[in-house]
C-alpha cells in the first residue's frame, strides 16, 4: 500500500488543513489588529499636530508664506478657495491629490482623515481642517481655507510587511513541524492496525490457534478482540467439521469392514446355502445401517448449508401423537414393552408435519431401543403457556448425568457398542434438536439412573 493511500497520510492532510486554516485566521487577526492600532495612533498624532499648528497664528502665517519648517516626513499645506475654486496653495510644488468631496467636506467645517498619495506614488495619511481666515488676512475675495497635514505611512507599511513575512515563516514552519509530528503520531496510533493485518495474514486455515496480540482498551483493542473472537469461532467450527468428517468416515468404515470380511469369508470355499443366507443377511443389515447413516449425514449437510425445504402448515399435534402411538404400540409389543398413550389435547402448531413426525419417531425409537423388557414407553402432550410440550418417557437404561450435556452432539453415544447393535448412528438426537429449533422450539432431557429418561419437545403454539 502506497503512503498516499494510507490512513496515516489522510489523517495528516486533514489535520494540516485544519491547522493551516486556524493559523491563517490567527495571523489575519494579528495583522488586522496591529494595522488598525498603527493607523489609529498615526491619526491621533496627526490630530494633535493639527491642533498645535492651528492654535498659533504665526505658524499659520509661516505656512502660508512657505517658510514653515516641517518635521521629517511631514507635509503641511494651506489651500485657499474662492467658493469652490482653489486659488492659492502655500506649497505649490508638492502635489497631494485631494478629492473634491473631501475638500468641500473640510471647507464645510468638519475635520477629516483620508489616505492619499503623492505624485511620486508615496502613500500618505492626511488630516484636513478648515481654518479661520479672518486672523490670517486673506487676499480680498478669498474666503475658505484648509490646512492639510500629511504624513507618510511608509514606516507602518514596513512594519506590516515585516509582520507578514514573520507570520508567513512562522505558519510554514509550524505546518512543517506539525506534518512531521502528525505522521509520527498517526503512525504510532495506527501501529496496531499493521499488527492486526500481519497476524491475520499469517493465520492459516490449519492453524487457527493464533490470536492478535493487541491489548489496548481503545477502538483498535476492541477490533482486535472482535477479530480474536471471530477466529475462535472459526477455529471451533473447523474443529467440529474435522471431527465430523473423521467420525463419519469411521462410522462408514465399520459396516464396510463387516461387509468385506463377511463376503471374503463366504467366498473362501464352497458353503451350504444356509451359511450364504446368513452372510447375506449380515451384509444386508450392514448395508441398511450404512444407508441410514448416509441419509442422516445428508440431512445434516443440507441443514448446515441451509438448503432444506420446509413445508410449514398447521399441524394438529394431538392427532399426530395418536397416529404415532398406533405404530409405536406394535413396536413395543414386539420387544415385550408396554406402551402408554398419556394425556393429549388438540394443540395446533405451525410446522413441517413429516419432519415433526420424524422427530417424535426418533425419540420413541430411542425409548424402545434403550429400554430393556419388561419396561414402559409413554408419550403425552400438554400445554405450557404459549408452548405445546410433547414428552416421551421410558423406564430404560437412563443417561448418566455427565453424558447429558453431550447427547445432542453429532456421533455422541453413551454406549457405542450398544447403540450400534441397536442400529443407532449417533446422529438421531442432533437431527431432532435441529428440527425442534427450526420450528422455534427446543428439546430437553431429564434422566435419572434407575428410573429412565424423559425427552420433552417444546414447540410454539400457533397464535389464534
Ligand atoms: P443413536 O442412533 O445412537 O440412538 P441418538 O443421537 O439418537 O443416536 O442418541 C445419542 C445417544 O443418546 C444414544 O447413543 C444413547 O446413548 C443416548 N440416548 C438417546 N435416547 C436415549 C434413551 N431414551 N435412553 C437412554 N439413552 C438414550
PDB file of N, CA and C in Angstrom, residues 72-162:
ATOM      1  N   UNK A  72      10.319  65.814   9.991  1.00  0.00           N
ATOM      2  CA  UNK A  72      10.760  64.837   8.984  1.00  0.00           C
ATOM      3  C   UNK A  72       9.579  63.977   8.506  1.00  0.00           C
ATOM      4  N   UNK A  73       9.415  63.888   7.214  1.00  0.00           N
ATOM      5  CA  UNK A  73       8.355  63.030   6.649  1.00  0.00           C
ATOM      6  C   UNK A  73       6.978  63.650   6.754  1.00  0.00           C
ATOM      7  N   UNK A  74       6.927  64.973   7.006  1.00  0.00           N
ATOM      8  CA  UNK A  74       5.608  65.605   7.185  1.00  0.00           C
ATOM      9  C   UNK A  74       5.387  66.624   6.058  1.00  0.00           C
ATOM     10  N   UNK A  75       4.159  66.766   5.654  1.00  0.00           N
ATOM     11  CA  UNK A  75       3.837  67.776   4.638  1.00  0.00           C
ATOM     12  C   UNK A  75       2.726  68.634   5.233  1.00  0.00           C
ATOM     13  N   UNK A  76       2.931  69.961   5.203  1.00  0.00           N
ATOM     14  CA  UNK A  76       1.903  70.867   5.725  1.00  0.00           C
ATOM     15  C   UNK A  76       1.579  71.875   4.618  1.00  0.00           C
ATOM     16  N   UNK A  77       0.343  71.947   4.239  1.00  0.00           N
ATOM     17  CA  UNK A  77      -0.043  72.828   3.119  1.00  0.00           C
ATOM     18  C   UNK A  77      -1.325  73.573   3.501  1.00  0.00           C
ATOM     19  N   UNK A  78      -1.418  74.816   3.048  1.00  0.00           N
ATOM     20  CA  UNK A  78      -2.655  75.593   3.218  1.00  0.00           C
ATOM     21  C   UNK A  78      -3.278  75.780   1.840  1.00  0.00           C
ATOM     22  N   UNK A  79      -4.567  75.489   1.733  1.00  0.00           N
ATOM     23  CA  UNK A  79      -5.285  75.660   0.464  1.00  0.00           C
ATOM     24  C   UNK A  79      -6.299  76.790   0.658  1.00  0.00           C
ATOM     25  N   UNK A  80      -6.279  77.719  -0.286  1.00  0.00           N
ATOM     26  CA  UNK A  80      -7.255  78.821  -0.223  1.00  0.00           C
ATOM     27  C   UNK A  80      -8.238  78.668  -1.369  1.00  0.00           C
ATOM     28  N   UNK A  81      -9.483  78.879  -1.051  1.00  0.00           N
ATOM     29  CA  UNK A  81     -10.525  78.705  -2.071  1.00  0.00           C
ATOM     30  C   UNK A  81     -11.327  79.983  -2.217  1.00  0.00           C
ATOM     31  N   UNK A  82     -11.856  80.161  -3.415  1.00  0.00           N
ATOM     32  CA  UNK A  82     -12.855  81.207  -3.622  1.00  0.00           C
ATOM     33  C   UNK A  82     -14.090  80.454  -4.085  1.00  0.00           C
ATOM     34  N   UNK A  83     -15.054  80.394  -3.192  1.00  0.00           N
ATOM     35  CA  UNK A  83     -16.179  79.479  -3.481  1.00  0.00           C
ATOM     36  C   UNK A  83     -15.620  78.065  -3.504  1.00  0.00           C
ATOM     37  N   UNK A  84     -15.861  77.377  -4.678  1.00  0.00           N
ATOM     38  CA  UNK A  84     -15.339  76.010  -4.810  1.00  0.00           C
ATOM     39  C   UNK A  84     -13.991  76.000  -5.519  1.00  0.00           C
ATOM     40  N   UNK A  85     -13.522  77.147  -5.934  1.00  0.00           N
ATOM     41  CA  UNK A  85     -12.314  77.222  -6.756  1.00  0.00           C
ATOM     42  C   UNK A  85     -11.066  77.385  -5.909  1.00  0.00           C
ATOM     43  N   UNK A  86     -10.055  76.555  -6.160  1.00  0.00           N
ATOM     44  CA  UNK A  86      -8.775  76.651  -5.459  1.00  0.00           C
ATOM     45  C   UNK A  86      -8.005  77.812  -6.090  1.00  0.00           C
ATOM     46  N   UNK A  87      -7.640  78.786  -5.234  1.00  0.00           N
ATOM     47  CA  UNK A  87      -6.970  79.960  -5.815  1.00  0.00           C
ATOM     48  C   UNK A  87      -5.523  80.102  -5.360  1.00  0.00           C
ATOM     49  N   UNK A  88      -5.211  79.474  -4.202  1.00  0.00           N
ATOM     50  CA  UNK A  88      -3.825  79.608  -3.740  1.00  0.00           C
ATOM     51  C   UNK A  88      -3.440  78.390  -2.929  1.00  0.00           C
ATOM     52  N   UNK A  89      -2.186  77.929  -3.161  1.00  0.00           N
ATOM     53  CA  UNK A  89      -1.664  76.796  -2.381  1.00  0.00           C
ATOM     54  C   UNK A  89      -0.358  77.249  -1.776  1.00  0.00           C
ATOM     55  N   UNK A  90      -0.185  76.997  -0.479  1.00  0.00           N
ATOM     56  CA  UNK A  90       1.013  77.516   0.193  1.00  0.00           C
ATOM     57  C   UNK A  90       2.280  76.845  -0.327  1.00  0.00           C
ATOM     58  N   UNK A  91       2.197  75.549  -0.713  1.00  0.00           N
ATOM     59  CA  UNK A  91       3.402  74.874  -1.228  1.00  0.00           C
ATOM     60  C   UNK A  91       3.046  74.236  -2.557  1.00  0.00           C
ATOM     61  N   UNK A  92       3.050  75.042  -3.619  1.00  0.00           N
ATOM     62  CA  UNK A  92       2.537  74.539  -4.895  1.00  0.00           C
ATOM     63  C   UNK A  92       3.354  73.377  -5.462  1.00  0.00           C
ATOM     64  N   UNK A  93       4.590  73.259  -5.057  1.00  0.00           N
ATOM     65  CA  UNK A  93       5.462  72.203  -5.622  1.00  0.00           C
ATOM     66  C   UNK A  93       5.064  70.797  -5.175  1.00  0.00           C
ATOM     67  N   UNK A  94       4.391  70.731  -4.061  1.00  0.00           N
ATOM     68  CA  UNK A  94       4.069  69.392  -3.527  1.00  0.00           C
ATOM     69  C   UNK A  94       2.666  69.004  -3.956  1.00  0.00           C
ATOM     70  N   UNK A  95       2.570  68.027  -4.758  1.00  0.00           N
ATOM     71  CA  UNK A  95       1.264  67.617  -5.274  1.00  0.00           C
ATOM     72  C   UNK A  95       0.634  66.525  -4.436  1.00  0.00           C
ATOM     73  N   UNK A  96      -0.362  66.945  -3.652  1.00  0.00           N
ATOM     74  CA  UNK A  96      -1.126  65.937  -2.899  1.00  0.00           C
ATOM     75  C   UNK A  96      -2.522  65.931  -3.485  1.00  0.00           C
ATOM     76  N   UNK A  97      -2.937  64.752  -4.012  1.00  0.00           N
ATOM     77  CA  UNK A  97      -4.248  64.745  -4.662  1.00  0.00           C
ATOM     78  C   UNK A  97      -5.352  64.578  -3.639  1.00  0.00           C
ATOM     79  N   UNK A  98      -6.292  65.574  -3.675  1.00  0.00           N
ATOM     80  CA  UNK A  98      -7.434  65.546  -2.745  1.00  0.00           C
ATOM     81  C   UNK A  98      -8.715  65.477  -3.571  1.00  0.00           C
ATOM     82  N   UNK A  99      -9.638  64.643  -3.138  1.00  0.00           N
ATOM     83  CA  UNK A  99     -10.884  64.549  -3.912  1.00  0.00           C
ATOM     84  C   UNK A  99     -11.755  65.760  -3.619  1.00  0.00           C
ATOM     85  N   UNK A 100     -12.535  66.213  -4.616  1.00  0.00           N
ATOM     86  CA  UNK A 100     -13.377  67.410  -4.409  1.00  0.00           C
ATOM     87  C   UNK A 100     -14.353  67.229  -3.246  1.00  0.00           C
ATOM     88  N   UNK A 101     -14.871  66.009  -3.056  1.00  0.00           N
ATOM     89  CA  UNK A 101     -15.819  65.770  -1.952  1.00  0.00           C
ATOM     90  C   UNK A 101     -15.142  66.015  -0.611  1.00  0.00           C
ATOM     91  N   UNK A 102     -13.886  65.524  -0.524  1.00  0.00           N
ATOM     92  CA  UNK A 102     -13.145  65.666   0.731  1.00  0.00           C
ATOM     93  C   UNK A 102     -12.897  67.156   1.026  1.00  0.00           C
ATOM     94  N   UNK A 103     -12.542  67.893  -0.045  1.00  0.00           N
ATOM     95  CA  UNK A 103     -12.256  69.331   0.129  1.00  0.00           C
ATOM     96  C   UNK A 103     -13.526  70.051   0.572  1.00  0.00           C
ATOM     97  N   UNK A 104     -14.635  69.779  -0.111  1.00  0.00           N
ATOM     98  CA  UNK A 104     -15.852  70.519   0.245  1.00  0.00           C
ATOM     99  C   UNK A 104     -16.321  70.164   1.649  1.00  0.00           C
ATOM    100  N   UNK A 105     -16.077  68.902   2.046  1.00  0.00           N
ATOM    101  CA  UNK A 105     -16.453  68.489   3.408  1.00  0.00           C
ATOM    102  C   UNK A 105     -15.621  69.273   4.438  1.00  0.00           C
ATOM    103  N   UNK A 106     -14.325  69.416   4.121  1.00  0.00           N
ATOM    104  CA  UNK A 106     -13.420  70.105   5.034  1.00  0.00           C
ATOM    105  C   UNK A 106     -13.773  71.588   5.117  1.00  0.00           C
ATOM    106  N   UNK A 107     -13.955  72.180   3.921  1.00  0.00           N
ATOM    107  CA  UNK A 107     -14.283  73.602   3.874  1.00  0.00           C
ATOM    108  C   UNK A 107     -15.611  73.847   4.607  1.00  0.00           C
ATOM    109  N   UNK A 108     -16.484  72.880   4.526  1.00  0.00           N
ATOM    110  CA  UNK A 108     -17.780  72.973   5.215  1.00  0.00           C
ATOM    111  C   UNK A 108     -17.629  73.005   6.725  1.00  0.00           C
ATOM    112  N   UNK A 109     -16.449  72.721   7.234  1.00  0.00           N
ATOM    113  CA  UNK A 109     -16.223  72.891   8.671  1.00  0.00           C
ATOM    114  C   UNK A 109     -15.839  71.643   9.426  1.00  0.00           C
ATOM    115  N   UNK A 110     -15.921  70.427   8.797  1.00  0.00           N
ATOM    116  CA  UNK A 110     -15.596  69.221   9.597  1.00  0.00           C
ATOM    117  C   UNK A 110     -14.182  68.741   9.248  1.00  0.00           C
ATOM    118  N   UNK A 111     -13.432  68.413  10.295  1.00  0.00           N
ATOM    119  CA  UNK A 111     -12.081  67.895  10.037  1.00  0.00           C
ATOM    120  C   UNK A 111     -12.202  66.413   9.710  1.00  0.00           C
ATOM    121  N   UNK A 112     -11.385  65.971   8.746  1.00  0.00           N
ATOM    122  CA  UNK A 112     -11.492  64.550   8.390  1.00  0.00           C
ATOM    123  C   UNK A 112     -10.137  63.992   7.961  1.00  0.00           C
ATOM    124  N   UNK A 113     -10.088  62.617   8.087  1.00  0.00           N
ATOM    125  CA  UNK A 113      -8.854  61.897   7.728  1.00  0.00           C
ATOM    126  C   UNK A 113      -9.071  61.180   6.415  1.00  0.00           C
ATOM    127  N   UNK A 114      -8.008  61.060   5.653  1.00  0.00           N
ATOM    128  CA  UNK A 114      -8.110  60.298   4.412  1.00  0.00           C
ATOM    129  C   UNK A 114      -6.721  59.775   4.030  1.00  0.00           C
ATOM    130  N   UNK A 115      -6.702  58.680   3.259  1.00  0.00           N
ATOM    131  CA  UNK A 115      -5.424  58.183   2.756  1.00  0.00           C
ATOM    132  C   UNK A 115      -5.283  58.666   1.329  1.00  0.00           C
ATOM    133  N   UNK A 116      -4.080  59.073   0.982  1.00  0.00           N
ATOM    134  CA  UNK A 116      -3.860  59.570  -0.373  1.00  0.00           C
ATOM    135  C   UNK A 116      -2.431  59.220  -0.770  1.00  0.00           C
ATOM    136  N   UNK A 117      -1.969  59.777  -1.910  1.00  0.00           N
ATOM    137  CA  UNK A 117      -0.570  59.553  -2.255  1.00  0.00           C
ATOM    138  C   UNK A 117      -0.021  60.740  -3.037  1.00  0.00           C
ATOM    139  N   UNK A 118       1.300  60.863  -2.988  1.00  0.00           N
ATOM    140  CA  UNK A 118       1.948  61.977  -3.681  1.00  0.00           C
ATOM    141  C   UNK A 118       2.028  61.628  -5.165  1.00  0.00           C
ATOM    142  N   UNK A 119       2.466  62.609  -5.935  1.00  0.00           N
ATOM    143  CA  UNK A 119       2.619  62.375  -7.374  1.00  0.00           C
ATOM    144  C   UNK A 119       3.639  61.277  -7.623  1.00  0.00           C
ATOM    145  N   UNK A 120       4.591  61.123  -6.677  1.00  0.00           N
ATOM    146  CA  UNK A 120       5.633  60.077  -6.846  1.00  0.00           C
ATOM    147  C   UNK A 120       5.112  58.698  -6.409  1.00  0.00           C
ATOM    148  N   UNK A 121       3.911  58.698  -5.909  1.00  0.00           N
ATOM    149  CA  UNK A 121       3.321  57.397  -5.545  1.00  0.00           C
ATOM    150  C   UNK A 121       3.522  57.024  -4.094  1.00  0.00           C
ATOM    151  N   UNK A 122       4.053  57.954  -3.290  1.00  0.00           N
ATOM    152  CA  UNK A 122       4.242  57.622  -1.878  1.00  0.00           C
ATOM    153  C   UNK A 122       2.898  57.756  -1.157  1.00  0.00           C
ATOM    154  N   UNK A 123       2.617  56.731  -0.352  1.00  0.00           N
ATOM    155  CA  UNK A 123       1.319  56.740   0.345  1.00  0.00           C
ATOM    156  C   UNK A 123       1.357  57.680   1.540  1.00  0.00           C
ATOM    157  N   UNK A 124       0.218  58.373   1.715  1.00  0.00           N
ATOM    158  CA  UNK A 124       0.134  59.370   2.798  1.00  0.00           C
ATOM    159  C   UNK A 124      -1.152  59.156   3.575  1.00  0.00           C
ATOM    160  N   UNK A 125      -1.068  59.564   4.841  1.00  0.00           N
ATOM    161  CA  UNK A 125      -2.293  59.647   5.626  1.00  0.00           C
ATOM    162  C   UNK A 125      -2.434  61.111   5.955  1.00  0.00           C
ATOM    163  N   UNK A 126      -3.571  61.679   5.739  1.00  0.00           N
ATOM    164  CA  UNK A 126      -3.639  63.109   5.976  1.00  0.00           C
ATOM    165  C   UNK A 126      -4.921  63.512   6.694  1.00  0.00           C
ATOM    166  N   UNK A 127      -4.761  64.690   7.392  1.00  0.00           N
ATOM    167  CA  UNK A 127      -5.912  65.263   8.078  1.00  0.00           C
ATOM    168  C   UNK A 127      -6.110  66.669   7.516  1.00  0.00           C
ATOM    169  N   UNK A 128      -7.330  67.094   7.363  1.00  0.00           N
ATOM    170  CA  UNK A 128      -7.587  68.439   6.847  1.00  0.00           C
ATOM    171  C   UNK A 128      -8.602  69.130   7.740  1.00  0.00           C
ATOM    172  N   UNK A 129      -8.336  70.407   8.057  1.00  0.00           N
ATOM    173  CA  UNK A 129      -9.311  71.188   8.840  1.00  0.00           C
ATOM    174  C   UNK A 129      -9.514  72.535   8.156  1.00  0.00           C
ATOM    175  N   UNK A 130     -10.685  73.097   8.331  1.00  0.00           N
ATOM    176  CA  UNK A 130     -10.871  74.458   7.783  1.00  0.00           C
ATOM    177  C   UNK A 130     -10.392  75.435   8.847  1.00  0.00           C
ATOM    178  N   UNK A 131      -9.778  76.496   8.399  1.00  0.00           N
ATOM    179  CA  UNK A 131      -9.224  77.418   9.402  1.00  0.00           C
ATOM    180  C   UNK A 131      -9.872  78.796   9.288  1.00  0.00           C
ATOM    181  N   UNK A 132      -9.710  79.529  10.390  1.00  0.00           N
ATOM    182  CA  UNK A 132     -10.315  80.851  10.497  1.00  0.00           C
ATOM    183  C   UNK A 132      -9.460  81.864   9.738  1.00  0.00           C
ATOM    184  N   UNK A 133     -10.002  82.417   8.643  1.00  0.00           N
ATOM    185  CA  UNK A 133      -9.194  83.280   7.779  1.00  0.00           C
ATOM    186  C   UNK A 133      -9.130  84.726   8.249  1.00  0.00           C
ATOM    187  N   UNK A 134     -10.046  85.052   9.094  1.00  0.00           N
ATOM    188  CA  UNK A 134     -10.095  86.463   9.499  1.00  0.00           C
ATOM    189  C   UNK A 134      -8.768  86.892  10.112  1.00  0.00           C
ATOM    190  N   UNK A 135      -8.185  86.025  10.867  1.00  0.00           N
ATOM    191  CA  UNK A 135      -6.929  86.379  11.529  1.00  0.00           C
ATOM    192  C   UNK A 135      -5.778  86.351  10.557  1.00  0.00           C
ATOM    193  N   UNK A 136      -5.912  85.562   9.472  1.00  0.00           N
ATOM    194  CA  UNK A 136      -4.792  85.440   8.525  1.00  0.00           C
ATOM    195  C   UNK A 136      -4.732  86.603   7.519  1.00  0.00           C
ATOM    196  N   UNK A 137      -5.824  87.315   7.442  1.00  0.00           N
ATOM    197  CA  UNK A 137      -5.858  88.413   6.499  1.00  0.00           C
ATOM    198  C   UNK A 137      -5.735  87.909   5.084  1.00  0.00           C
ATOM    199  N   UNK A 138      -6.772  87.306   4.592  1.00  0.00           N
ATOM    200  CA  UNK A 138      -6.697  86.688   3.265  1.00  0.00           C
ATOM    201  C   UNK A 138      -6.696  87.721   2.143  1.00  0.00           C
ATOM    202  N   UNK A 139      -6.259  87.271   0.996  1.00  0.00           N
ATOM    203  CA  UNK A 139      -6.358  88.203  -0.138  1.00  0.00           C
ATOM    204  C   UNK A 139      -7.834  88.501  -0.376  1.00  0.00           C
ATOM    205  N   UNK A 140      -8.159  89.729  -0.819  1.00  0.00           N
ATOM    206  CA  UNK A 140      -9.572  90.073  -0.949  1.00  0.00           C
ATOM    207  C   UNK A 140     -10.302  89.074  -1.865  1.00  0.00           C
ATOM    208  N   UNK A 141     -11.503  88.719  -1.499  1.00  0.00           N
ATOM    209  CA  UNK A 141     -12.319  87.790  -2.300  1.00  0.00           C
ATOM    210  C   UNK A 141     -12.073  86.346  -1.988  1.00  0.00           C
ATOM    211  N   UNK A 142     -11.035  86.078  -1.265  1.00  0.00           N
ATOM    212  CA  UNK A 142     -10.760  84.659  -0.961  1.00  0.00           C
ATOM    213  C   UNK A 142     -11.380  84.331   0.385  1.00  0.00           C
ATOM    214  N   UNK A 143     -12.214  83.373   0.373  1.00  0.00           N
ATOM    215  CA  UNK A 143     -12.891  83.053   1.631  1.00  0.00           C
ATOM    216  C   UNK A 143     -12.358  81.788   2.317  1.00  0.00           C
ATOM    217  N   UNK A 144     -12.796  80.599   1.952  1.00  0.00           N
ATOM    218  CA  UNK A 144     -12.411  79.451   2.782  1.00  0.00           C
ATOM    219  C   UNK A 144     -10.971  79.026   2.572  1.00  0.00           C
ATOM    220  N   UNK A 145     -10.403  78.458   3.643  1.00  0.00           N
ATOM    221  CA  UNK A 145      -9.040  77.902   3.560  1.00  0.00           C
ATOM    222  C   UNK A 145      -8.989  76.597   4.333  1.00  0.00           C
ATOM    223  N   UNK A 146      -8.110  75.686   3.889  1.00  0.00           N
ATOM    224  CA  UNK A 146      -7.997  74.383   4.579  1.00  0.00           C
ATOM    225  C   UNK A 146      -6.539  74.109   4.882  1.00  0.00           C
ATOM    226  N   UNK A 147      -6.308  73.645   6.112  1.00  0.00           N
ATOM    227  CA  UNK A 147      -4.941  73.264   6.472  1.00  0.00           C
ATOM    228  C   UNK A 147      -4.861  71.744   6.345  1.00  0.00           C
ATOM    229  N   UNK A 148      -3.887  71.272   5.570  1.00  0.00           N
ATOM    230  CA  UNK A 148      -3.720  69.832   5.369  1.00  0.00           C
ATOM    231  C   UNK A 148      -2.376  69.417   5.931  1.00  0.00           C
ATOM    232  N   UNK A 149      -2.416  68.416   6.841  1.00  0.00           N
ATOM    233  CA  UNK A 149      -1.157  67.871   7.354  1.00  0.00           C
ATOM    234  C   UNK A 149      -1.115  66.408   6.927  1.00  0.00           C
ATOM    235  N   UNK A 150      -0.059  66.048   6.243  1.00  0.00           N
ATOM    236  CA  UNK A 150       0.053  64.659   5.760  1.00  0.00           C
ATOM    237  C   UNK A 150       1.343  64.040   6.261  1.00  0.00           C
ATOM    238  N   UNK A 151       1.255  62.769   6.604  1.00  0.00           N
ATOM    239  CA  UNK A 151       2.470  62.041   6.995  1.00  0.00           C
ATOM    240  C   UNK A 151       2.563  60.761   6.173  1.00  0.00           C
ATOM    241  N   UNK A 152       3.781  60.397   5.841  1.00  0.00           N
ATOM    242  CA  UNK A 152       3.979  59.177   5.051  1.00  0.00           C
ATOM    243  C   UNK A 152       3.622  57.945   5.903  1.00  0.00           C
ATOM    244  N   UNK A 153       3.046  56.960   5.268  1.00  0.00           N
ATOM    245  CA  UNK A 153       2.697  55.732   6.003  1.00  0.00           C
ATOM    246  C   UNK A 153       3.742  54.633   5.750  1.00  0.00           C
ATOM    247  N   UNK A 154       4.894  55.061   5.197  1.00  0.00           N
ATOM    248  CA  UNK A 154       5.891  54.046   4.821  1.00  0.00           C
ATOM    249  C   UNK A 154       6.343  53.197   6.006  1.00  0.00           C
ATOM    250  N   UNK A 155       6.517  53.896   7.146  1.00  0.00           N
ATOM    251  CA  UNK A 155       7.008  53.179   8.337  1.00  0.00           C
ATOM    252  C   UNK A 155       6.010  52.069   8.753  1.00  0.00           C
ATOM    253  N   UNK A 156       4.719  52.475   8.743  1.00  0.00           N
ATOM    254  CA  UNK A 156       3.693  51.486   9.107  1.00  0.00           C
ATOM    255  C   UNK A 156       3.694  50.334   8.109  1.00  0.00           C
ATOM    256  N   UNK A 157       3.813  50.706   6.824  1.00  0.00           N
ATOM    257  CA  UNK A 157       3.810  49.661   5.784  1.00  0.00           C
ATOM    258  C   UNK A 157       4.986  48.710   5.972  1.00  0.00           C
ATOM    259  N   UNK A 158       6.157  49.307   6.343  1.00  0.00           N
ATOM    260  CA  UNK A 158       7.346  48.460   6.568  1.00  0.00           C
ATOM    261  C   UNK A 158       7.109  47.487   7.726  1.00  0.00           C
ATOM    262  N   UNK A 159       6.519  48.053   8.824  1.00  0.00           N
ATOM    263  CA  UNK A 159       6.257  47.196   9.999  1.00  0.00           C
ATOM    264  C   UNK A 159       5.316  46.059   9.602  1.00  0.00           C
ATOM    265  N   UNK A 160       4.235  46.431   8.857  1.00  0.00           N
ATOM    266  CA  UNK A 160       3.245  45.418   8.485  1.00  0.00           C
ATOM    267  C   UNK A 160       3.837  44.387   7.521  1.00  0.00           C
ATOM    268  N   UNK A 161       4.716  44.866   6.608  1.00  0.00           N
ATOM    269  CA  UNK A 161       5.340  43.922   5.663  1.00  0.00           C
ATOM    270  C   UNK A 161       6.229  42.935   6.422  1.00  0.00           C
ATOM    271  N   UNK A 162       6.976  43.507   7.422  1.00  0.00           N
ATOM    272  CA  UNK A 162       7.833  42.603   8.215  1.00  0.00           C
ATOM    273  C   UNK A 162       6.966  41.588   8.976  1.00  0.00           C
TER     274      UNK A 162
END
